Tab-separated table of C-alpha atoms and ligand atoms in Angstrom:
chain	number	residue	atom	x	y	z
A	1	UNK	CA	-128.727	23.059	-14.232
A	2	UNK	CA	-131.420	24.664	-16.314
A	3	UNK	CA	-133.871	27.189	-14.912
A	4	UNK	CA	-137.657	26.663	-16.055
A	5	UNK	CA	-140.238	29.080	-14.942
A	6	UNK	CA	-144.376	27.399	-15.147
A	7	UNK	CA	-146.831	29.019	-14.920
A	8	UNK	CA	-149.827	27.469	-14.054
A	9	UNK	CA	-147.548	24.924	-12.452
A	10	UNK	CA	-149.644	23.233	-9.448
A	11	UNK	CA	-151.799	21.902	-12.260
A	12	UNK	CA	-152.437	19.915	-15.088
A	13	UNK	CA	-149.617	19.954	-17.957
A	14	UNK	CA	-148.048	23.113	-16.159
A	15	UNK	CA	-147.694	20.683	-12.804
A	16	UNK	CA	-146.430	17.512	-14.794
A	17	UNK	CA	-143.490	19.410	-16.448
A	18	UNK	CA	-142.405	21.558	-12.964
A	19	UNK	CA	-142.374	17.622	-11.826
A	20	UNK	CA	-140.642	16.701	-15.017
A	21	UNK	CA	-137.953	19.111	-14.877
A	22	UNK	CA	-137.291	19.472	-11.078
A	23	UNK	CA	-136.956	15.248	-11.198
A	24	UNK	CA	-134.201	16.112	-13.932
A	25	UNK	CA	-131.842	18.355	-11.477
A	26	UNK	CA	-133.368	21.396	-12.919
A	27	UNK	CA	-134.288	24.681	-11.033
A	28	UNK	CA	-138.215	25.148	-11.352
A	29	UNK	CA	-139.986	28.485	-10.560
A	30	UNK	CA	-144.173	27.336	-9.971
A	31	UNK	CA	-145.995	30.586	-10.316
A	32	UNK	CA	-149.771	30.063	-9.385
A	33	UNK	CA	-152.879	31.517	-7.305
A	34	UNK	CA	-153.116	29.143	-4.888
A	35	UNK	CA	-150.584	29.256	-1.924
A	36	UNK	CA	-151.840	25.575	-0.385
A	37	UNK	CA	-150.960	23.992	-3.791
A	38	UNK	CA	-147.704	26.052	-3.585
A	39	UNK	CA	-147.281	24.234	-0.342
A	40	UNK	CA	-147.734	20.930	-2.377
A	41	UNK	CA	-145.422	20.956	-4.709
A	42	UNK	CA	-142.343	22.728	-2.354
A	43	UNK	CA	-143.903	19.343	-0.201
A	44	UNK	CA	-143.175	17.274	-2.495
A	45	UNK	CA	-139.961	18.599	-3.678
A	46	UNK	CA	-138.117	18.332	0.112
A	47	UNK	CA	-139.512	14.844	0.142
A	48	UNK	CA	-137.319	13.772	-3.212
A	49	UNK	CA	-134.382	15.355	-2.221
A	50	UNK	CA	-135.382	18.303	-4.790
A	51	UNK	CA	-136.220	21.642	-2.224
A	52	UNK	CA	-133.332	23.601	-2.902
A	53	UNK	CA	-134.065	23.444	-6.594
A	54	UNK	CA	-137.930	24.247	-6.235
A	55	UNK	CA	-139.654	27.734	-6.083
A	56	UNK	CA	-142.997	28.576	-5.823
A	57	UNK	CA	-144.375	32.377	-6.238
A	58	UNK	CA	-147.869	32.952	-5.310
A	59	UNK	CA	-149.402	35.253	-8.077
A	60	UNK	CA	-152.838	35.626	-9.612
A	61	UNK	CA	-151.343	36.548	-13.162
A	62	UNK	CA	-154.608	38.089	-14.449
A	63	UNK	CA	-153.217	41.356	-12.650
A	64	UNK	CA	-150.872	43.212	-14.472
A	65	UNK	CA	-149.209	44.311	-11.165
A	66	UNK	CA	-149.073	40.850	-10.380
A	67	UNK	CA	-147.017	39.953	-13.562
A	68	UNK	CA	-144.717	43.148	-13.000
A	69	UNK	CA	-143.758	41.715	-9.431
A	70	UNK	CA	-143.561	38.546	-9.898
A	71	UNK	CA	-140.903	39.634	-13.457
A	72	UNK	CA	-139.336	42.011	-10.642
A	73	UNK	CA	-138.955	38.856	-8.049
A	74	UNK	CA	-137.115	36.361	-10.466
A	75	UNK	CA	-134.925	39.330	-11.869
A	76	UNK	CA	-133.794	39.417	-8.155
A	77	UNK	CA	-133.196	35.804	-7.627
A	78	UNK	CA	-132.419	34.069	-10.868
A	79	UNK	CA	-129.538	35.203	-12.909
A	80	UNK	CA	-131.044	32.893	-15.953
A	81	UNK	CA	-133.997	31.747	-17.345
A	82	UNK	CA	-133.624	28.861	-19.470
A	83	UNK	CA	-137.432	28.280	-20.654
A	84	UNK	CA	-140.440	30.188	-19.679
A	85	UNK	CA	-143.516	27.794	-20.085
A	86	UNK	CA	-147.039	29.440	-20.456
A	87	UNK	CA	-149.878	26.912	-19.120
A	88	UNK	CA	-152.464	29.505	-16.657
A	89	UNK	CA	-155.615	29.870	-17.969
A	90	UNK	CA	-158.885	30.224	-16.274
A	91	UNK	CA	-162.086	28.844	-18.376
A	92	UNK	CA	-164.983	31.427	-17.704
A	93	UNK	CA	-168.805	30.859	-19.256
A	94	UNK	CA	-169.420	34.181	-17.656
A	95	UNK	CA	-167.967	37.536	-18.597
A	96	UNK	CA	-165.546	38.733	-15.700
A	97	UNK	CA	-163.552	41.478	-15.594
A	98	UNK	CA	-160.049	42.301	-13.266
A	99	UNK	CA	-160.017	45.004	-10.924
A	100	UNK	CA	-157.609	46.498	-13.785
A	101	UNK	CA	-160.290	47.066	-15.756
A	102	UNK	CA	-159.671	44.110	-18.147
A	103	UNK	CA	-161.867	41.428	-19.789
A	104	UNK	CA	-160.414	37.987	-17.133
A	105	UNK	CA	-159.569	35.915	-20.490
A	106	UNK	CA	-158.087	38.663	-22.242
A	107	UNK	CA	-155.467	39.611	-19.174
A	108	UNK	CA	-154.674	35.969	-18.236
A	109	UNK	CA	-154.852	34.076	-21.102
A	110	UNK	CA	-152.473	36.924	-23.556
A	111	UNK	CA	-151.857	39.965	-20.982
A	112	UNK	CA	-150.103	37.445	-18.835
A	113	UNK	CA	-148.330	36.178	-21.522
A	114	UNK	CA	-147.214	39.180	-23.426
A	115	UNK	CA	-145.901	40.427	-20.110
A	116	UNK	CA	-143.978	37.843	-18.729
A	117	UNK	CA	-142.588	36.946	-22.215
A	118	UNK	CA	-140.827	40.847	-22.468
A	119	UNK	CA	-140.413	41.172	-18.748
A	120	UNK	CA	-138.260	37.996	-18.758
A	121	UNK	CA	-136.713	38.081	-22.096
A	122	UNK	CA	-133.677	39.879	-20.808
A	123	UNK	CA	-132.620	36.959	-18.581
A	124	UNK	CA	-133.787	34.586	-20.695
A	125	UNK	CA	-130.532	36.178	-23.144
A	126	UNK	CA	-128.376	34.955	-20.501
A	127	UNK	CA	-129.251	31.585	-20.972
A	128	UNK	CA	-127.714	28.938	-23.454
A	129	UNK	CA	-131.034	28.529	-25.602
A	130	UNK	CA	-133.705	29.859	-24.345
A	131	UNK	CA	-137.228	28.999	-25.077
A	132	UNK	CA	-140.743	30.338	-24.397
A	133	UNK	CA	-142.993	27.843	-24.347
A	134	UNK	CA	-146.772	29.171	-25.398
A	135	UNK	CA	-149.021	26.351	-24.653
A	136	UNK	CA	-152.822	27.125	-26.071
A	137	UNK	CA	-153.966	26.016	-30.068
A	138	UNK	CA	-152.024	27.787	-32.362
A	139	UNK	CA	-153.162	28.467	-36.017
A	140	UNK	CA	-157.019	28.352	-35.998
A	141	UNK	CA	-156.829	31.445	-38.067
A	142	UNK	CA	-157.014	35.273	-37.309
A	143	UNK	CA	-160.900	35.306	-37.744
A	144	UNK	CA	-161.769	35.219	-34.563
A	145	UNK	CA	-160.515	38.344	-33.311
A	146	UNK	CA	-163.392	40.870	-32.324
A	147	UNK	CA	-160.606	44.527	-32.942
A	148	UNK	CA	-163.495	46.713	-31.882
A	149	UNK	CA	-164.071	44.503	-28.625
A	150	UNK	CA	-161.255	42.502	-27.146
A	151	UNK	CA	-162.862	42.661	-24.304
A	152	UNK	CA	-165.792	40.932	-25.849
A	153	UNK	CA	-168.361	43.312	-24.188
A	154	UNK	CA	-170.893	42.437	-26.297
A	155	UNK	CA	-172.039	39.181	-26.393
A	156	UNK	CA	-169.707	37.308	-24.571
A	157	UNK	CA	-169.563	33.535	-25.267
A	158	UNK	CA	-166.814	31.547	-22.746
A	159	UNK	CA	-165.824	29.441	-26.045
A	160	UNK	CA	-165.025	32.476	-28.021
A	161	UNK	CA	-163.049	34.226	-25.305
A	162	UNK	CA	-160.681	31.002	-25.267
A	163	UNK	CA	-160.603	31.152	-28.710
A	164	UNK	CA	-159.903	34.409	-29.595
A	165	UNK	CA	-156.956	34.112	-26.260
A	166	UNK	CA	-155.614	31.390	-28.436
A	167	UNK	CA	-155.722	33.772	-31.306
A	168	UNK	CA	-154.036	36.609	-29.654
A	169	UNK	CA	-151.052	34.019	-28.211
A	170	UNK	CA	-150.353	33.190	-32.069
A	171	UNK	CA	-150.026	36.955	-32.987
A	172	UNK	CA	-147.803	37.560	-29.964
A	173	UNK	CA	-145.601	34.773	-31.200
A	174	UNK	CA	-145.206	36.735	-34.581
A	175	UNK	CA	-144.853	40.057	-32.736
A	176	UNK	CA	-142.085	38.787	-30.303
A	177	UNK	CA	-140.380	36.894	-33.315
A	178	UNK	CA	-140.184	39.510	-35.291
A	179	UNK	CA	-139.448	42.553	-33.178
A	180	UNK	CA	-138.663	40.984	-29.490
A	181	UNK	CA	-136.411	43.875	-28.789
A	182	UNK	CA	-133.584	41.705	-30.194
A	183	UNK	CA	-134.143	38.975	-27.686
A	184	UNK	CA	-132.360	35.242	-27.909
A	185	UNK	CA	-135.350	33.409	-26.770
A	186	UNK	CA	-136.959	30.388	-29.581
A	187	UNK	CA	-140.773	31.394	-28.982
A	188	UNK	CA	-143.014	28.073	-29.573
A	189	UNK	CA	-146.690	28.087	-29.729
A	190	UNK	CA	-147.995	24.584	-29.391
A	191	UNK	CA	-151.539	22.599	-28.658
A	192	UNK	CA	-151.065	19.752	-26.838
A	193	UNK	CA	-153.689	18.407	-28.077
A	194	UNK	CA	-157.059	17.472	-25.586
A	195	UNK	CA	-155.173	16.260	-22.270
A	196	UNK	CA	-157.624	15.381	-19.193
A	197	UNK	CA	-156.171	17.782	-16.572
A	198	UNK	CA	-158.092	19.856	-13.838
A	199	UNK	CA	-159.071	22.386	-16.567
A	200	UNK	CA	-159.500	25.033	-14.411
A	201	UNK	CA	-163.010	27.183	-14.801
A	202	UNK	CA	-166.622	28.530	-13.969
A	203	UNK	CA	-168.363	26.988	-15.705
A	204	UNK	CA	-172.473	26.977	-16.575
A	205	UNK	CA	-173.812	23.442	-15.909
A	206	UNK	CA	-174.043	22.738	-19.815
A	207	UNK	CA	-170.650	23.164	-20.272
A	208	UNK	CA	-169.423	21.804	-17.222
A	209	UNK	CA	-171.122	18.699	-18.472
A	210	UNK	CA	-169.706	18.890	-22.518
A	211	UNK	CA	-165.859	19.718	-20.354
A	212	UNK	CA	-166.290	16.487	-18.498
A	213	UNK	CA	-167.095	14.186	-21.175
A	214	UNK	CA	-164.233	16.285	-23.345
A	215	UNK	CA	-162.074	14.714	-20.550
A	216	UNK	CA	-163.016	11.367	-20.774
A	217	UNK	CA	-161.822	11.186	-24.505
A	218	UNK	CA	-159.007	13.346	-23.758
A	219	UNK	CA	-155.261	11.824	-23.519
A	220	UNK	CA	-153.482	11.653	-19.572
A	221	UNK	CA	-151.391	14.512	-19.031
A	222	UNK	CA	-147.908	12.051	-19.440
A	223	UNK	CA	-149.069	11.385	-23.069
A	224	UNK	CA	-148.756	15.166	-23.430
A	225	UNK	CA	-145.413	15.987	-21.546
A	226	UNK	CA	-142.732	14.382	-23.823
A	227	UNK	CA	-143.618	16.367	-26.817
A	228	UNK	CA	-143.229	19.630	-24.770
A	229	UNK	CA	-139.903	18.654	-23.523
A	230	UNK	CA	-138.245	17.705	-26.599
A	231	UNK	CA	-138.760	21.169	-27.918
A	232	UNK	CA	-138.106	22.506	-24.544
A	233	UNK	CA	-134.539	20.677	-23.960
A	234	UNK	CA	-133.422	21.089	-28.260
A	235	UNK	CA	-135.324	24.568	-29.101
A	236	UNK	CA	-136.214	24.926	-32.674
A	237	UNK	CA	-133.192	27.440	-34.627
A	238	UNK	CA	-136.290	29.237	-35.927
A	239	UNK	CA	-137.343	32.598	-34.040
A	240	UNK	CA	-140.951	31.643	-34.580
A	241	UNK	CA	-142.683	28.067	-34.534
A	242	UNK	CA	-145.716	26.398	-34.228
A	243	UNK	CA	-146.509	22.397	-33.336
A	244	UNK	CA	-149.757	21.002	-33.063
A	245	UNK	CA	-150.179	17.212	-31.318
A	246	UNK	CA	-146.219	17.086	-32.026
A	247	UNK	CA	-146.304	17.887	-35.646
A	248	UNK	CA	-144.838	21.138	-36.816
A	249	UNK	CA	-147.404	23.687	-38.055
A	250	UNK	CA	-146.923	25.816	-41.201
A	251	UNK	CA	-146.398	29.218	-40.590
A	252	UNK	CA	-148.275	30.871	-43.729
A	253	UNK	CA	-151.382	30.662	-42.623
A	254	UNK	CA	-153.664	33.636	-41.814
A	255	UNK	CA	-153.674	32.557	-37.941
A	256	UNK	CA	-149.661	34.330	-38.066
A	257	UNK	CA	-150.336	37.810	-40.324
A	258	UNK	CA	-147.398	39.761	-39.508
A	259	UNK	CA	-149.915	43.011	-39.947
A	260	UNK	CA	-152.205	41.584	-37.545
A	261	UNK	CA	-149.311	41.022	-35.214
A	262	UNK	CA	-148.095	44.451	-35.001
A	263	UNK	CA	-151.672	45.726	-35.299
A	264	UNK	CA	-152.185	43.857	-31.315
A	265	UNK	CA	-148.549	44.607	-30.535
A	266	UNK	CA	-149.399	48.585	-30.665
A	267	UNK	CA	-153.312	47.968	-29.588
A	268	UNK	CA	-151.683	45.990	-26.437
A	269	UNK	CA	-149.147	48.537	-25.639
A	270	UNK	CA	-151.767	51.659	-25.816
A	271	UNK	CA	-153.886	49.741	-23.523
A	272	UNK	CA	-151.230	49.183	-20.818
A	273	UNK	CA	-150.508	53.042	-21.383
A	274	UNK	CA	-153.678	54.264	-21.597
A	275	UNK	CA	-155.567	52.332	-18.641
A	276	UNK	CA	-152.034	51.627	-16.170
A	277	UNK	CA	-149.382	54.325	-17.296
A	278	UNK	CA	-147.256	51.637	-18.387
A	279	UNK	CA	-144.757	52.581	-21.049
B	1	LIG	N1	-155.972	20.319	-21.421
B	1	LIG	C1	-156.220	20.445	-22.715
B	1	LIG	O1	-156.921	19.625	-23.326
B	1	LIG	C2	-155.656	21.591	-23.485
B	1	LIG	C3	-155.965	21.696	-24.846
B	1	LIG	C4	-155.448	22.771	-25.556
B	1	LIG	C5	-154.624	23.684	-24.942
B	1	LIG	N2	-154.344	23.547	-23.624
B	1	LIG	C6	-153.492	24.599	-23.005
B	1	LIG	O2	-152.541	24.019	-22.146
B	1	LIG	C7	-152.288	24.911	-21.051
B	1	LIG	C8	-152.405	24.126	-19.766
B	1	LIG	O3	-153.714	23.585	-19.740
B	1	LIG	P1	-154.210	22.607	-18.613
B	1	LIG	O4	-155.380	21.904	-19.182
B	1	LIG	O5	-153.054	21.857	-18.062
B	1	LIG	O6	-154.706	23.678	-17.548
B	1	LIG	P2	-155.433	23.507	-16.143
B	1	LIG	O7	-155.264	22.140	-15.599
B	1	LIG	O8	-156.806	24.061	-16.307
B	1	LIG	O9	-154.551	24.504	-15.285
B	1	LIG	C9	-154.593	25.876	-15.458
B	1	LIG	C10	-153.587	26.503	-14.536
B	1	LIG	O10	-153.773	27.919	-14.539
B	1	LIG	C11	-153.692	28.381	-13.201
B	1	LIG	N3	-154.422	29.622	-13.032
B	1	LIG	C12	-155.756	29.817	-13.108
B	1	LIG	N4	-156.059	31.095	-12.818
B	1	LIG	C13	-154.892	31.720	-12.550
B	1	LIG	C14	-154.534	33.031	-12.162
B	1	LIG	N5	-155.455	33.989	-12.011
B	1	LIG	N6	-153.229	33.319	-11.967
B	1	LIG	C15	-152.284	32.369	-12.131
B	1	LIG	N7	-152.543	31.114	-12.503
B	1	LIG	C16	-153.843	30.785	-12.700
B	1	LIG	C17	-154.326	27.268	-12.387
B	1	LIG	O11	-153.979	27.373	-11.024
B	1	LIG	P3	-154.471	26.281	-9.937
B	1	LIG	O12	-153.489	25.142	-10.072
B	1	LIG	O13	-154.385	26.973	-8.636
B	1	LIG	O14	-155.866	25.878	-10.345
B	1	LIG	C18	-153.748	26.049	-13.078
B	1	LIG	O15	-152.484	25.739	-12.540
B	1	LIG	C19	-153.315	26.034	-21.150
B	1	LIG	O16	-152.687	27.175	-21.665
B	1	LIG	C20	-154.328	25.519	-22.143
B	1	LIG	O17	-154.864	26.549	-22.915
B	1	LIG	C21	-154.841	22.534	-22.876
């Protein structure tokens, strides 16, 4: 029995592969914001004969904090982690920022992500092949990254701040690939491609209207979850890789600059140090 942790997991592809996995005899750790949907899905787990396998921890992952106790509760209760699978994200046409001082797409969207990947790697060694699972749109190239603003305080545009969080996911790929602290996990950065889910968001009425009719072209979430688990259950041998609609994605491509990964590594560690004390 394999041990998956979602996040973003009482939604959209997040939700369908917690569903996936738990109807597989798999262990599944939800980790979302909202408590009824926790509810849900532990719900629906009794009700197939699945509750002792299915875990839900109630987190709002833009909060650093948040990430460190929610890495400190599964290091208590799992002994394993088999795949960690990265699906929260929060649309937002209007700038926010986390009572941590950071920009809200910045410290879900990567912080998250950069934290929970090193805060869970260690377990993740104990497993047979372990696999982080980076769900956003890898390999759009590095061009997009505002280094004197990552917290876009300057003309923030929602579109851009997805963007350049999809941007930021490909260089912590590299960075974790290549340094990782030594770590066992296969890190896999992959775009689903468009999939009509809940995408969650606050959105202006303009682009709540473009999202909608982006949905009605978009594929159904089971289209998208078969691709995912493939990778998932037979992890690629390669430290790094990218896969975009199912088909692998060169690496040599400006969107993966090993310089530009270590550049955000350090950047990313100076801000946790500089704004939280966090060494
Ligand atoms: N759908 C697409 O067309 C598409 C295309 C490209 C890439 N992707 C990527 O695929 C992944 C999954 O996308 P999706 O469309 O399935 O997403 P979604 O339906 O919008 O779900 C997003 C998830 O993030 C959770 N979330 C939001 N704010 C949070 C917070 N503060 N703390 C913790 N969790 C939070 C939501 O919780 P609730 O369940 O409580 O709302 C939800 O479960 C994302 O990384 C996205 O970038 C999707």
């Amino acid at each position: 029995m394999k041990t998956i942790v979602v996040t973003g997991g009482t939604s959209g592809i997040g939700q369908a592969l917690a569903y996936t996995y738990l109807g597989r005899g798999d262990q599944v750790v939800v980790l979302g914001p909202d408590p009824a949907k926790g509810r849900t899905f532990l719900d629906a787990a009794r009700k197939a004969g699945a509750g002792d396998r299915a875990f839900f921890i109630e987190a709002d992952l833009s909060l650093v904090s948040e990430n460190q106790r929610v890495i400190g509760e599964i290091g208590a209760r799992f002994a394993a982690v088999d795949a960690l699978v990265l699906c929260a994200r929060y649309f937002r046409s209007f700038r926010a920022v986390t009572s941590e001082g950071f920009e809200h797409n910045f410290a879900l969207y990567y912080l998250s992500r950069y934290l929970l990947g090193y805060g869970l790697a260690g377990l993740m060694d104990k497993a047979d092949a372990p696999v982080i699972m980076n769900i956003a749109g890898p390999g759009a190239g590095a061009a997009g990254i505002r280094w004197d603003d990552l917290g876009l305080e300057r003309g923030y545009d929602g579109w851009q701040a997805m963007f350049q969080g999809g941007r930021l996911n490909d260089l912590l790929g590299v960075a974790f690939a290549e340094g990782g602290g030594g770590h066992r996990a296969r890190y896999v950065l992959l775009f689903p491609g468009g999939t009509r889910t809940g995408f969650a968001g606050d959105f202006d009425p303009a682009t709540a209207a473009y999202v909608d009719q982006m949905k009605q072209a978009a594929q159904p979430v089971e289209l998208a979850i078969p691709p995912i688990a493939a990778i998932i259950d037979s992890p690629p041998r390669e430290p790094l890789s990218a896969f975009v609609e199912g088909m692998p994605l060169s690496l040599l491509r400006p969107a993966f600059d090993k310089g530009a990964a270590a550049r955000l590594d350090g950047v990313t560690r100076e801000l946790l140090r500089d704004r939280l004390g966090i060494s």
